[in-house]
PDB file of C-alpha atoms in Angstrom:
ATOM      1  CA  MET A   1    -136.165 -55.145 -38.547  1.00  0.00           C
ATOM      2  CA  ASP A   2    -135.674 -58.905 -38.182  1.00  0.00           C
ATOM      3  CA  VAL A   3    -137.874 -59.950 -41.102  1.00  0.00           C
ATOM      4  CA  LEU A   4    -137.755 -63.665 -40.337  1.00  0.00           C
ATOM      5  CA  ALA A   5    -138.673 -63.195 -36.674  1.00  0.00           C
ATOM      6  CA  GLU A   6    -141.554 -60.874 -37.550  1.00  0.00           C
ATOM      7  CA  ALA A   7    -142.898 -63.164 -40.270  1.00  0.00           C
ATOM      8  CA  VAL A   8    -142.740 -66.214 -38.016  1.00  0.00           C
ATOM      9  CA  ARG A   9    -144.500 -64.283 -35.237  1.00  0.00           C
ATOM     10  CA  VAL A  10    -147.352 -63.103 -37.442  1.00  0.00           C
ATOM     11  CA  SER A  11    -147.705 -66.375 -39.335  1.00  0.00           C
ATOM     12  CA  GLY A  12    -148.150 -68.199 -36.053  1.00  0.00           C
ATOM     13  CA  ALA A  13    -145.601 -70.856 -36.981  1.00  0.00           C
ATOM     14  CA  ARG A  14    -145.611 -73.171 -34.003  1.00  0.00           C
ATOM     15  CA  ALA A  15    -143.883 -76.487 -33.572  1.00  0.00           C
ATOM     16  CA  ALA A  16    -144.712 -79.687 -31.774  1.00  0.00           C
ATOM     17  CA  LEU A  17    -142.686 -82.812 -31.265  1.00  0.00           C
ATOM     18  CA  GLY A  18    -144.648 -85.240 -33.384  1.00  0.00           C
ATOM     19  CA  VAL A  19    -142.862 -88.438 -32.474  1.00  0.00           C
ATOM     20  CA  VAL A  20    -139.417 -89.899 -31.813  1.00  0.00           C
ATOM     21  CA  VAL A  21    -138.584 -92.791 -34.139  1.00  0.00           C
ATOM     22  CA  LYS A  22    -136.096 -95.448 -33.012  1.00  0.00           C
ATOM     23  CA  ALA A  23    -135.294 -97.917 -35.776  1.00  0.00           C
ATOM     24  CA  GLY A  24    -132.958-100.787 -36.568  1.00  0.00           C
ATOM     25  CA  GLY A  25    -132.521-103.496 -39.153  1.00  0.00           C
ATOM     26  CA  THR A  26    -134.656-103.146 -42.279  1.00  0.00           C
ATOM     27  CA  TRP A  27    -137.323-100.473 -42.029  1.00  0.00           C
ATOM     28  CA  GLY A  28    -139.249 -97.895 -44.026  1.00  0.00           C
ATOM     29  CA  LEU A  29    -142.126 -95.591 -43.186  1.00  0.00           C
ATOM     30  CA  ARG A  30    -144.465 -93.836 -45.616  1.00  0.00           C
ATOM     31  CA  LEU A  31    -145.761 -90.500 -44.311  1.00  0.00           C
ATOM     32  CA  ASP A  32    -148.987 -88.920 -45.496  1.00  0.00           C
ATOM     33  CA  PRO A  33    -149.142 -85.213 -46.354  1.00  0.00           C
ATOM     34  CA  HIS A  34    -149.186 -82.946 -43.292  1.00  0.00           C
ATOM     35  CA  PRO A  35    -150.954 -79.546 -43.409  1.00  0.00           C
ATOM     36  CA  GLY A  36    -147.833 -77.900 -42.011  1.00  0.00           C
ATOM     37  CA  ALA A  37    -144.114 -78.219 -42.628  1.00  0.00           C
ATOM     38  CA  VAL A  38    -142.286 -81.267 -41.268  1.00  0.00           C
ATOM     39  CA  LEU A  39    -138.736 -81.113 -39.945  1.00  0.00           C
ATOM     40  CA  HIS A  40    -136.864 -84.393 -39.622  1.00  0.00           C
ATOM     41  CA  VAL A  41    -133.831 -84.264 -37.342  1.00  0.00           C
ATOM     42  CA  VAL A  42    -131.510 -87.264 -37.175  1.00  0.00           C
ATOM     43  CA  SER A  43    -130.007 -87.443 -33.697  1.00  0.00           C
ATOM     44  CA  ARG A  44    -128.291 -90.824 -34.138  1.00  0.00           C
ATOM     45  CA  GLY A  45    -127.366 -93.075 -37.043  1.00  0.00           C
ATOM     46  CA  THR A  46    -128.515 -92.529 -40.626  1.00  0.00           C
ATOM     47  CA  MET A  47    -131.827 -92.405 -42.461  1.00  0.00           C
ATOM     48  CA  TRP A  48    -132.813 -92.022 -46.086  1.00  0.00           C
ATOM     49  CA  LEU A  49    -135.428 -89.499 -47.171  1.00  0.00           C
ATOM     50  CA  HIS A  50    -137.713 -90.577 -50.005  1.00  0.00           C
ATOM     51  CA  ALA A  51    -139.488 -87.616 -51.621  1.00  0.00           C
ATOM     52  CA  PRO A  52    -141.386 -87.163 -54.898  1.00  0.00           C
ATOM     53  CA  GLY A  53    -139.354 -86.129 -57.921  1.00  0.00           C
ATOM     54  CA  GLY A  54    -135.933 -87.079 -56.627  1.00  0.00           C
ATOM     55  CA  GLU A  55    -133.579 -89.861 -55.657  1.00  0.00           C
ATOM     56  CA  PRO A  56    -133.470 -91.045 -52.016  1.00  0.00           C
ATOM     57  CA  ARG A  57    -131.291 -88.744 -49.938  1.00  0.00           C
ATOM     58  CA  GLU A  58    -128.998 -89.828 -47.096  1.00  0.00           C
ATOM     59  CA  VAL A  59    -129.489 -87.828 -43.898  1.00  0.00           C
ATOM     60  CA  ARG A  60    -126.893 -88.353 -41.190  1.00  0.00           C
ATOM     61  CA  ALA A  61    -126.714 -87.705 -37.464  1.00  0.00           C
ATOM     62  CA  GLY A  62    -126.949 -83.973 -36.772  1.00  0.00           C
ATOM     63  CA  ASP A  63    -128.588 -83.259 -40.132  1.00  0.00           C
ATOM     64  CA  ALA A  64    -132.087 -81.864 -40.618  1.00  0.00           C
ATOM     65  CA  VAL A  65    -134.538 -81.846 -43.529  1.00  0.00           C
ATOM     66  CA  LEU A  66    -137.524 -79.516 -43.895  1.00  0.00           C
ATOM     67  CA  VAL A  67    -140.383 -80.879 -46.001  1.00  0.00           C
ATOM     68  CA  SER A  68    -143.010 -78.373 -47.091  1.00  0.00           C
ATOM     69  CA  SER A  69    -146.670 -78.697 -46.189  1.00  0.00           C
ATOM     70  CA  GLY A  70    -148.795 -81.166 -48.076  1.00  0.00           C
ATOM     71  CA  THR A  71    -145.864 -83.281 -49.286  1.00  0.00           C
ATOM     72  CA  ALA A  72    -146.156 -87.042 -49.025  1.00  0.00           C
ATOM     73  CA  HIS A  73    -142.745 -88.592 -48.367  1.00  0.00           C
ATOM     74  CA  GLY A  74    -141.023 -91.409 -46.550  1.00  0.00           C
ATOM     75  CA  ILE A  75    -138.079 -92.214 -44.320  1.00  0.00           C
ATOM     76  CA  ALA A  76    -136.153 -95.478 -44.318  1.00  0.00           C
ATOM     77  CA  GLY A  77    -133.031 -97.258 -43.186  1.00  0.00           C
ATOM     78  CA  ALA A  78    -131.700 -97.721 -46.733  1.00  0.00           C
ATOM     79  CA  SER A  79    -132.067 -96.129 -50.147  1.00  0.00           C
ATOM     80  CA  GLY A  80    -133.814 -99.176 -51.572  1.00  0.00           C
ATOM     81  CA  ALA A  81    -135.959-100.067 -48.571  1.00  0.00           C
ATOM     82  CA  ALA A  82    -139.679-100.541 -49.090  1.00  0.00           C
ATOM     83  CA  LEU A  83    -141.901 -97.961 -47.416  1.00  0.00           C
ATOM     84  CA  GLY A  84    -144.638 -99.381 -45.240  1.00  0.00           C
ATOM     85  CA  PRO A  85    -147.798 -97.632 -44.057  1.00  0.00           C
ATOM     86  CA  CYS A  86    -147.814 -95.774 -40.774  1.00  0.00           C
ATOM     87  CA  ASP A  87    -149.209 -97.757 -37.843  1.00  0.00           C
ATOM     88  CA  ARG A  88    -151.668 -95.103 -36.724  1.00  0.00           C
ATOM     89  CA  GLU A  89    -152.540 -96.860 -33.469  1.00  0.00           C
ATOM     90  CA  ALA A  90    -148.882 -97.175 -32.435  1.00  0.00           C
ATOM     91  CA  THR A  91    -148.184 -93.602 -33.518  1.00  0.00           C
ATOM     92  CA  GLU A  92    -151.113 -92.196 -31.557  1.00  0.00           C
ATOM     93  CA  ARG A  93    -150.007 -94.194 -28.531  1.00  0.00           C
ATOM     94  CA  ALA A  94    -146.478 -92.808 -28.823  1.00  0.00           C
ATOM     95  CA  ILE A  95    -147.767 -89.250 -29.176  1.00  0.00           C
ATOM     96  CA  THR A  96    -150.119 -89.664 -26.224  1.00  0.00           C
ATOM     97  CA  ASP A  97    -147.770 -91.241 -23.679  1.00  0.00           C
ATOM     98  CA  GLY A  98    -144.471 -89.792 -24.886  1.00  0.00           C
ATOM     99  CA  SER A  99    -142.900 -93.116 -25.847  1.00  0.00           C
ATOM    100  CA  ALA A 100    -140.814 -93.711 -28.953  1.00  0.00           C
ATOM    101  CA  LEU A 101    -142.150 -95.284 -32.133  1.00  0.00           C
ATOM    102  CA  HIS A 102    -140.054 -98.411 -32.756  1.00  0.00           C
ATOM    103  CA  LEU A 103    -139.516 -99.583 -36.335  1.00  0.00           C
ATOM    104  CA  GLY A 104    -137.669-102.536 -37.806  1.00  0.00           C
ATOM    105  CA  SER A 105    -135.798-104.741 -35.367  1.00  0.00           C
ATOM    106  CA  ALA A 106    -133.660-104.315 -32.265  1.00  0.00           C
ATOM    107  CA  PRO A 107    -131.187-102.958 -31.527  1.00  0.00           C
ATOM    108  CA  ALA A 108    -132.122 -99.455 -32.654  1.00  0.00           C
ATOM    109  CA  GLN A 109    -129.351 -97.899 -34.728  1.00  0.00           C
ATOM    110  CA  THR A 110    -131.122 -94.741 -35.888  1.00  0.00           C
ATOM    111  CA  GLU A 111    -133.065 -92.128 -33.952  1.00  0.00           C
ATOM    112  CA  VAL A 112    -135.128 -89.469 -35.727  1.00  0.00           C
ATOM    113  CA  LEU A 113    -137.050 -86.590 -34.189  1.00  0.00           C
ATOM    114  CA  ILE A 114    -140.089 -85.662 -36.285  1.00  0.00           C
ATOM    115  CA  LEU A 115    -141.131 -82.073 -35.608  1.00  0.00           C
ATOM    116  CA  LEU A 116    -144.421 -80.753 -36.971  1.00  0.00           C
ATOM    117  CA  TYR A 117    -144.735 -77.061 -37.743  1.00  0.00           C
ATOM    118  CA  GLU A 118    -148.113 -75.437 -38.232  1.00  0.00           C
ATOM    119  CA  GLN A 119    -148.939 -72.009 -39.581  1.00  0.00           C
ATOM    120  CA  ASP A 120    -151.986 -69.928 -38.733  1.00  0.00           C
ATOM    121  CA  PRO A 121    -154.466 -70.891 -41.491  1.00  0.00           C
ATOM    122  CA  GLU A 122    -155.733 -67.311 -41.672  1.00  0.00           C
ATOM    123  CA  VAL A 123    -152.275 -65.962 -42.578  1.00  0.00           C
ATOM    124  CA  SER A 124    -151.502 -66.194 -46.290  1.00  0.00           C
ATOM    125  CA  THR A 125    -147.777 -65.327 -46.228  1.00  0.00           C
ATOM    126  CA  PRO A 126    -146.152 -68.768 -46.766  1.00  0.00           C
ATOM    127  CA  VAL A 127    -143.146 -68.545 -44.449  1.00  0.00           C
ATOM    128  CA  LEU A 128    -142.233 -72.235 -44.213  1.00  0.00           C
ATOM    129  CA  THR A 129    -142.305 -73.304 -47.841  1.00  0.00           C
ATOM    130  CA  SER A 130    -139.980 -75.293 -50.062  1.00  0.00           C
ATOM    131  CA  PRO A 131    -141.915 -75.780 -53.312  1.00  0.00           C
ATOM    132  CA  VAL A 132    -139.104 -77.282 -55.394  1.00  0.00           C
ATOM    133  CA  ARG A 133    -137.722 -79.972 -53.097  1.00  0.00           C
ATOM    134  CA  PRO A 134    -137.059 -80.678 -49.399  1.00  0.00           C
ATOM    135  CA  MET A 135    -134.378 -78.494 -47.817  1.00  0.00           C
ATOM    136  CA  HIS A 136    -131.513 -80.545 -46.388  1.00  0.00           C
ATOM    137  CA  VAL A 137    -128.985 -78.992 -44.023  1.00  0.00           C
ATOM    138  CA  THR A 138    -125.992 -80.924 -42.670  1.00  0.00           C
ATOM    139  CA  SER A 139    -124.338 -80.504 -39.309  1.00  0.00           C
ATOM    140  CA  ARG A 140    -121.023 -80.040 -41.122  1.00  0.00           C
ATOM    141  CA  GLU A 141    -122.284 -76.726 -42.505  1.00  0.00           C
ATOM    142  CA  ASN A 142    -122.743 -75.193 -39.086  1.00  0.00           C
ATOM    143  CA  ALA A 143    -121.645 -76.643 -35.760  1.00  0.00           C
ATOM    144  CA  GLN A 144    -124.408 -74.754 -33.967  1.00  0.00           C
ATOM    145  CA  LEU A 145    -127.068 -76.856 -35.672  1.00  0.00           C
ATOM    146  CA  GLY A 146    -125.456 -80.055 -34.443  1.00  0.00           C
ATOM    147  CA  LYS A 147    -125.140 -78.655 -30.921  1.00  0.00           C
ATOM    148  CA  THR A 148    -128.812 -77.711 -30.901  1.00  0.00           C
ATOM    149  CA  VAL A 149    -129.743 -81.242 -31.984  1.00  0.00           C
ATOM    150  CA  GLU A 150    -127.565 -82.652 -29.180  1.00  0.00           C
ATOM    151  CA  LEU A 151    -129.223 -80.333 -26.662  1.00  0.00           C
ATOM    152  CA  LEU A 152    -132.715 -81.414 -27.720  1.00  0.00           C
ATOM    153  CA  THR A 153    -131.755 -85.089 -27.664  1.00  0.00           C
ATOM    154  CA  ALA A 154    -130.262 -84.797 -24.178  1.00  0.00           C
ATOM    155  CA  GLU A 155    -133.341 -83.006 -22.846  1.00  0.00           C
ATOM    156  CA  LEU A 156    -135.616 -85.709 -24.218  1.00  0.00           C
ATOM    157  CA  ALA A 157    -133.420 -88.516 -22.902  1.00  0.00           C
ATOM    158  CA  GLN A 158    -133.517 -87.268 -19.307  1.00  0.00           C
ATOM    159  CA  PRO A 159    -136.777 -85.368 -18.724  1.00  0.00           C
ATOM    160  CA  GLN A 160    -136.956 -83.358 -15.538  1.00  0.00           C
ATOM    161  CA  ILE A 161    -138.568 -80.245 -14.164  1.00  0.00           C
ATOM    162  CA  GLY A 162    -138.917 -77.651 -16.910  1.00  0.00           C
ATOM    163  CA  THR A 163    -138.470 -80.143 -19.770  1.00  0.00           C
ATOM    164  CA  THR A 164    -141.647 -79.044 -21.545  1.00  0.00           C
ATOM    165  CA  ALA A 165    -140.585 -75.389 -21.637  1.00  0.00           C
ATOM    166  CA  ALA A 166    -137.022 -76.327 -22.579  1.00  0.00           C
ATOM    167  CA  VAL A 167    -138.086 -78.554 -25.491  1.00  0.00           C
ATOM    168  CA  ASN A 168    -140.482 -75.911 -26.813  1.00  0.00           C
ATOM    169  CA  SER A 169    -137.690 -73.334 -26.859  1.00  0.00           C
ATOM    170  CA  ILE A 170    -135.124 -75.704 -28.376  1.00  0.00           C
ATOM    171  CA  ILE A 171    -137.494 -76.658 -31.204  1.00  0.00           C
ATOM    172  CA  ASP A 172    -137.926 -72.974 -32.050  1.00  0.00           C
ATOM    173  CA  LEU A 173    -134.154 -72.474 -31.885  1.00  0.00           C
ATOM    174  CA  LEU A 174    -133.625 -75.503 -34.114  1.00  0.00           C
ATOM    175  CA  LEU A 175    -135.760 -73.977 -36.851  1.00  0.00           C
ATOM    176  CA  ILE A 176    -133.823 -70.699 -36.677  1.00  0.00           C
ATOM    177  CA  GLN A 177    -130.492 -72.550 -36.801  1.00  0.00           C
ATOM    178  CA  PHE A 178    -131.754 -74.551 -39.766  1.00  0.00           C
ATOM    179  CA  VAL A 179    -132.808 -71.445 -41.679  1.00  0.00           C
ATOM    180  CA  ARG A 180    -129.533 -69.633 -40.911  1.00  0.00           C
ATOM    181  CA  VAL A 181    -127.474 -72.452 -42.345  1.00  0.00           C
ATOM    182  CA  TRP A 182    -129.678 -72.866 -45.401  1.00  0.00           C
ATOM    183  CA  LEU A 183    -129.617 -69.145 -46.210  1.00  0.00           C
ATOM    184  CA  THR A 184    -125.796 -69.069 -46.319  1.00  0.00           C
ATOM    185  CA  ARG A 185    -125.716 -71.386 -49.307  1.00  0.00           C
ATOM    186  CA  ARG A 186    -125.339 -70.324 -52.916  1.00  0.00           C
ATOM    187  CA  PRO A 187    -128.717 -69.041 -54.112  1.00  0.00           C
ATOM    188  CA  GLU A 188    -130.942 -71.473 -55.948  1.00  0.00           C
ATOM    189  CA  LYS A 189    -133.993 -70.721 -58.053  1.00  0.00           C
ATOM    190  CA  GLN A 190    -137.071 -71.346 -55.903  1.00  0.00           C
ATOM    191  CA  SER A 191    -139.786 -69.026 -57.134  1.00  0.00           C
ATOM    192  CA  GLY A 192    -142.605 -68.700 -54.651  1.00  0.00           C
ATOM    193  CA  SER A 193    -140.535 -69.747 -51.646  1.00  0.00           C
ATOM    194  CA  TRP A 194    -140.596 -67.126 -48.897  1.00  0.00           C
ATOM    195  CA  LEU A 195    -137.412 -68.454 -47.316  1.00  0.00           C
ATOM    196  CA  GLY A 196    -135.783 -68.600 -50.741  1.00  0.00           C
ATOM    197  CA  ALA A 197    -136.663 -64.937 -51.261  1.00  0.00           C
ATOM    198  CA  MET A 198    -134.598 -64.060 -48.198  1.00  0.00           C
ATOM    199  CA  ARG A 199    -131.502 -64.982 -50.220  1.00  0.00           C
ATOM    200  CA  ASP A 200    -132.142 -62.125 -52.634  1.00  0.00           C
ATOM    201  CA  PRO A 201    -130.708 -58.919 -51.095  1.00  0.00           C
ATOM    202  CA  VAL A 202    -133.034 -56.697 -53.135  1.00  0.00           C
ATOM    203  CA  VAL A 203    -136.165 -58.534 -52.018  1.00  0.00           C
ATOM    204  CA  ARG A 204    -134.872 -58.954 -48.466  1.00  0.00           C
ATOM    205  CA  ASP A 205    -134.268 -55.208 -48.081  1.00  0.00           C
ATOM    206  CA  ALA A 206    -137.693 -54.415 -49.521  1.00  0.00           C
ATOM    207  CA  LEU A 207    -139.388 -56.881 -47.164  1.00  0.00           C
ATOM    208  CA  ALA A 208    -137.566 -55.291 -44.238  1.00  0.00           C
ATOM    209  CA  CYS A 209    -139.044 -51.910 -45.211  1.00  0.00           C
ATOM    210  CA  VAL A 210    -142.567 -53.274 -45.550  1.00  0.00           C
ATOM    211  CA  HIS A 211    -142.436 -55.260 -42.315  1.00  0.00           C
ATOM    212  CA  ALA A 212    -140.938 -52.371 -40.354  1.00  0.00           C
ATOM    213  CA  ARG A 213    -143.518 -49.824 -41.581  1.00  0.00           C
ATOM    214  CA  PRO A 214    -146.667 -51.543 -42.881  1.00  0.00           C
ATOM    215  CA  GLU A 215    -148.597 -48.286 -42.310  1.00  0.00           C
ATOM    216  CA  HIS A 216    -146.445 -46.387 -44.823  1.00  0.00           C
ATOM    217  CA  PRO A 217    -148.143 -45.660 -48.186  1.00  0.00           C
ATOM    218  CA  TRP A 218    -145.806 -47.940 -50.111  1.00  0.00           C
ATOM    219  CA  THR A 219    -145.829 -47.995 -53.888  1.00  0.00           C
ATOM    220  CA  THR A 220    -143.476 -49.872 -56.154  1.00  0.00           C
ATOM    221  CA  GLU A 221    -141.707 -46.585 -56.848  1.00  0.00           C
ATOM    222  CA  SER A 222    -141.257 -45.612 -53.179  1.00  0.00           C
ATOM    223  CA  LEU A 223    -140.186 -49.136 -52.220  1.00  0.00           C
ATOM    224  CA  ALA A 224    -137.646 -49.166 -55.040  1.00  0.00           C
ATOM    225  CA  ALA A 225    -136.287 -45.811 -53.877  1.00  0.00           C
ATOM    226  CA  ALA A 226    -136.026 -47.080 -50.287  1.00  0.00           C
ATOM    227  CA  THR A 227    -133.956 -50.041 -51.465  1.00  0.00           C
ATOM    228  CA  ALA A 228    -131.864 -48.011 -53.950  1.00  0.00           C
ATOM    229  CA  VAL A 229    -132.898 -49.899 -57.081  1.00  0.00           C
ATOM    230  CA  SER A 230    -135.058 -49.075 -60.071  1.00  0.00           C
ATOM    231  CA  ARG A 231    -138.757 -49.854 -60.206  1.00  0.00           C
ATOM    232  CA  THR A 232    -138.123 -52.369 -63.002  1.00  0.00           C
ATOM    233  CA  THR A 233    -135.368 -54.120 -61.035  1.00  0.00           C
ATOM    234  CA  LEU A 234    -137.497 -54.398 -57.912  1.00  0.00           C
ATOM    235  CA  SER A 235    -140.453 -55.824 -59.826  1.00  0.00           C
ATOM    236  CA  ARG A 236    -138.228 -58.341 -61.621  1.00  0.00           C
ATOM    237  CA  HIS A 237    -136.670 -59.563 -58.386  1.00  0.00           C
ATOM    238  CA  PHE A 238    -140.047 -59.901 -56.672  1.00  0.00           C
ATOM    239  CA  ARG A 239    -141.501 -61.929 -59.520  1.00  0.00           C
ATOM    240  CA  SER A 240    -138.462 -64.186 -59.620  1.00  0.00           C
ATOM    241  CA  ALA A 241    -138.278 -64.740 -55.855  1.00  0.00           C
ATOM    242  CA  LEU A 242    -141.918 -64.654 -54.778  1.00  0.00           C
ATOM    243  CA  GLY A 243    -143.914 -64.984 -57.967  1.00  0.00           C
ATOM    244  CA  GLN A 244    -145.823 -61.740 -57.302  1.00  0.00           C
ATOM    245  CA  THR A 245    -145.491 -57.976 -57.612  1.00  0.00           C
ATOM    246  CA  PRO A 246    -144.248 -55.743 -54.785  1.00  0.00           C
ATOM    247  CA  GLY A 247    -147.720 -54.228 -54.495  1.00  0.00           C
ATOM    248  CA  ALA A 248    -149.351 -57.641 -54.176  1.00  0.00           C
ATOM    249  CA  TYR A 249    -146.964 -58.589 -51.371  1.00  0.00           C
ATOM    250  CA  VAL A 250    -147.611 -55.323 -49.505  1.00  0.00           C
ATOM    251  CA  THR A 251    -151.360 -55.936 -49.651  1.00  0.00           C
ATOM    252  CA  GLN A 252    -150.963 -59.575 -48.632  1.00  0.00           C
ATOM    253  CA  TRP A 253    -148.838 -58.678 -45.609  1.00  0.00           C
ATOM    254  CA  ARG A 254    -151.220 -55.910 -44.533  1.00  0.00           C
ATOM    255  CA  MET A 255    -154.186 -58.278 -44.733  1.00  0.00           C
ATOM    256  CA  ASP A 256    -152.306 -60.861 -42.671  1.00  0.00           C
ATOM    257  CA  LEU A 257    -151.545 -58.287 -39.987  1.00  0.00           C
ATOM    258  CA  ALA A 258    -155.125 -57.049 -40.013  1.00  0.00           C
ATOM    259  CA  SER A 259    -156.583 -60.564 -39.842  1.00  0.00           C
ATOM    260  CA  VAL A 260    -154.551 -61.448 -36.763  1.00  0.00           C
ATOM    261  CA  ARG A 261    -155.427 -58.186 -34.990  1.00  0.00           C
ATOM    262  CA  LEU A 262    -159.117 -58.438 -35.837  1.00  0.00           C
ATOM    263  CA  ARG A 263    -159.319 -61.948 -34.519  1.00  0.00           C
ATOM    264  CA  ASP A 264    -157.045 -61.690 -31.496  1.00  0.00           C
ATOM    265  CA  THR A 265    -157.567 -58.150 -30.169  1.00  0.00           C
ATOM    266  CA  ASP A 266    -160.394 -55.740 -29.357  1.00  0.00           C
ATOM    267  CA  GLU A 267    -158.845 -52.872 -31.309  1.00  0.00           C
ATOM    268  CA  PRO A 268    -161.376 -50.757 -33.231  1.00  0.00           C
ATOM    269  CA  VAL A 269    -161.445 -51.335 -36.974  1.00  0.00           C
ATOM    270  CA  GLU A 270    -160.473 -47.686 -37.444  1.00  0.00           C
ATOM    271  CA  SER A 271    -157.231 -48.202 -35.504  1.00  0.00           C
ATOM    272  CA  ILE A 272    -156.375 -51.380 -37.374  1.00  0.00           C
ATOM    273  CA  SER A 273    -157.025 -49.804 -40.763  1.00  0.00           C
ATOM    274  CA  SER A 274    -154.595 -46.941 -40.114  1.00  0.00           C
ATOM    275  CA  ALA A 275    -152.023 -49.303 -38.569  1.00  0.00           C
ATOM    276  CA  VAL A 276    -151.864 -51.332 -41.781  1.00  0.00           C
ATOM    277  CA  GLY A 277    -151.688 -48.390 -44.162  1.00  0.00           C
ATOM    278  CA  TYR A 278    -155.228 -47.442 -45.151  1.00  0.00           C
ATOM    279  CA  ALA A 279    -156.313 -43.812 -45.081  1.00  0.00           C
ATOM    280  CA  THR A 280    -159.945 -44.567 -44.246  1.00  0.00           C
ATOM    281  CA  PRO A 281    -161.874 -47.487 -42.710  1.00  0.00           C
ATOM    282  CA  HIS A 282    -163.924 -47.622 -45.922  1.00  0.00           C
ATOM    283  CA  ALA A 283    -160.835 -48.195 -48.067  1.00  0.00           C
ATOM    284  CA  PHE A 284    -159.605 -50.822 -45.621  1.00  0.00           C
ATOM    285  CA  SER A 285    -162.969 -52.583 -45.544  1.00  0.00           C
ATOM    286  CA  ARG A 286    -163.075 -52.721 -49.333  1.00  0.00           C
ATOM    287  CA  ALA A 287    -159.545 -54.187 -49.525  1.00  0.00           C
ATOM    288  CA  PHE A 288    -160.233 -56.638 -46.716  1.00  0.00           C
ATOM    289  CA  ARG A 289    -163.430 -57.883 -48.352  1.00  0.00           C
ATOM    290  CA  ARG A 290    -161.526 -58.537 -51.587  1.00  0.00           C
ATOM    291  CA  ALA A 291    -158.825 -60.464 -49.709  1.00  0.00           C
ATOM    292  CA  ARG A 292    -160.949 -62.409 -47.207  1.00  0.00           C
ATOM    293  CA  GLY A 293    -164.375 -62.497 -48.809  1.00  0.00           C
ATOM    294  CA  MET A 294    -166.126 -60.663 -45.972  1.00  0.00           C
ATOM    295  CA  PRO A 295    -166.000 -57.270 -44.211  1.00  0.00           C
ATOM    296  CA  PRO A 296    -163.725 -56.839 -41.151  1.00  0.00           C
ATOM    297  CA  GLY A 297    -166.569 -56.882 -38.614  1.00  0.00           C
ATOM    298  CA  GLU A 298    -167.993 -60.154 -39.864  1.00  0.00           C
ATOM    299  CA  TYR A 299    -164.520 -61.691 -39.994  1.00  0.00           C
ATOM    300  CA  ARG A 300    -163.909 -60.732 -36.369  1.00  0.00           C
ATOM    301  CA  SER A 301    -167.132 -62.255 -35.070  1.00  0.00           C
ATOM    302  CA  ARG A 302    -166.939 -65.400 -37.208  1.00  0.00           C
ATOM    303  CA  PHE A 303    -163.334 -66.393 -36.617  1.00  0.00           C
ATOM    304  CA  ARG A 304    -162.630 -65.334 -33.055  1.00  0.00           C
ATOM    305  CA  LYS A 305    -164.647 -68.121 -31.450  1.00  0.00           C
ATOM    306  CA  ALA A 306    -163.289 -70.738 -33.862  1.00  0.00           C
ATOM    307  CA  SER A 307    -159.745 -69.500 -33.233  1.00  0.00           C
ATOM    308  CA  ARG A 308    -160.043 -69.858 -29.476  1.00  0.00           C
ATOM    309  CA  ALA A 309    -161.259 -73.430 -29.839  1.00  0.00           C
ATOM    310  CA  SER A 310    -158.395 -74.172 -32.251  1.00  0.00           C
ATOM    311  CA  ASP A 311    -155.841 -72.629 -29.898  1.00  0.00           C
ATOM    312  CA  HIS A 312    -157.135 -74.796 -27.073  1.00  0.00           C
ATOM    313  CA  ARG A 313    -156.813 -77.958 -29.146  1.00  0.00           C
ATOM    314  CA  LYS A 314    -153.347 -76.921 -30.317  1.00  0.00           C
ATOM    315  CA  TYR A 315    -152.252 -76.306 -26.727  1.00  0.00           C
ATOM    316  CA  LEU A 316    -153.420 -79.739 -25.645  1.00  0.00           C
ATOM    317  CA  ARG A 317    -151.772 -81.418 -28.636  1.00  0.00           C
ATOM    318  CA  THR A 318    -148.500 -79.490 -28.324  1.00  0.00           C
ATOM    319  CA  ASN A 319    -148.126 -80.137 -24.625  1.00  0.00           C
ATOM    320  CA  ALA A 320    -149.280 -83.743 -24.630  1.00  0.00           C
ATOM    321  CA  VAL A 321    -145.839 -85.028 -25.629  1.00  0.00           C
ATOM    322  CA  ARG A 322    -142.517 -83.674 -24.516  1.00  0.00           C
ATOM    323  CA  THR A 323    -140.585 -86.781 -23.473  1.00  0.00           C
ATOM    324  CA  ALA A 324    -139.395 -89.789 -25.362  1.00  0.00           C
ATOM    325  CA  GLY A 325    -139.045 -93.315 -24.092  1.00  0.00           C
TER     326      GLY A 325
END
C-alpha cells in the first residue's frame, strides 16, 4: 500500500499554478494566509523566505519550500528587504491571462513559481501540513527535484499543444519529489504533521495497514500485533507523531473515506458502512453523526450539490492559467 498516494487521493490535494513571479533589483512581497499549502519553487536566481518565528531563509534555484495552510509569509530579493503588500489587481491579471507578475526593477534576476495546493475541506486527515516551520528542500539533496523544476520551467517558457495537461502532471510530480527528498532527512520532532509521521517506521507501517484494509476491525492491540510492536509502543509513537491515539486515527480515516463516498457516489449507506469497518449501518450512522454532526443521508444530500459547484469553480480556476509570459 502506497500510503502517501492513497492519502493524497482521498484528501483531494490538488494543485494550481498560482502565479509566476519575475523579480529584479530591490523587492519584497507579503503574502496573506492561503487556505491550502503553498509551494514556492525557485527556477532562477535566489529569493529569501520570510516566515513567522524564524530568520529569513535563502532559497536558491532548484530549491522548493512548502508553507502550511493559513501561514502568512513573504518572499524577497534580500534578507533585509521590506515586504510590500500584494498588488491584487496585478496578481489577478497575471492569473487570468497567464502573464508573469513583475516585481522590483528590470532586468529580472529571480523567477519563482508559486503553486497553490488545496485539500478537500470535508477530509480531516491533514496530509499537507508543516506545523513547526516551512519545509525547505534543496536541489542538492536530490537531482530529480532539480530536473523536475527544469521540466516545469521549460514547459511554461514554450507553451504548446498539451501544455495544460503536462503542467498539471509536473506539478503533481514536483510535490512527490519534494516529499521524497524531505522524508530522507534525519527525523525531526513535528507532532501533528502527517508528513512528519511518515518518517516514523512504526507509525508508517501502522498507517499502511489501516489504509490497505479500512474495513478490518482494527483495535490498538491488533494494529500493534500487525506492526510487531507492543500496544504501549504503538500508542506512544502515534501520540508523538500525530498527536492522537491509533483508534482516533482509524476513526478519522474511516470518516474521511465515508464522507468522500457519500458525497461523490451513489453507493448505498449499507455498502459504505461495511466498506469502512462498521458491522451495522446503525453503528456507522452513530459514528458518522459524532464526526460530522449529521447522519449520513443528510450529509449526502446537503454536500453533494455544494461539492459539484465547488468542483466547477476549482476546474475553472485551475485551468485558467497554465502559461507564463
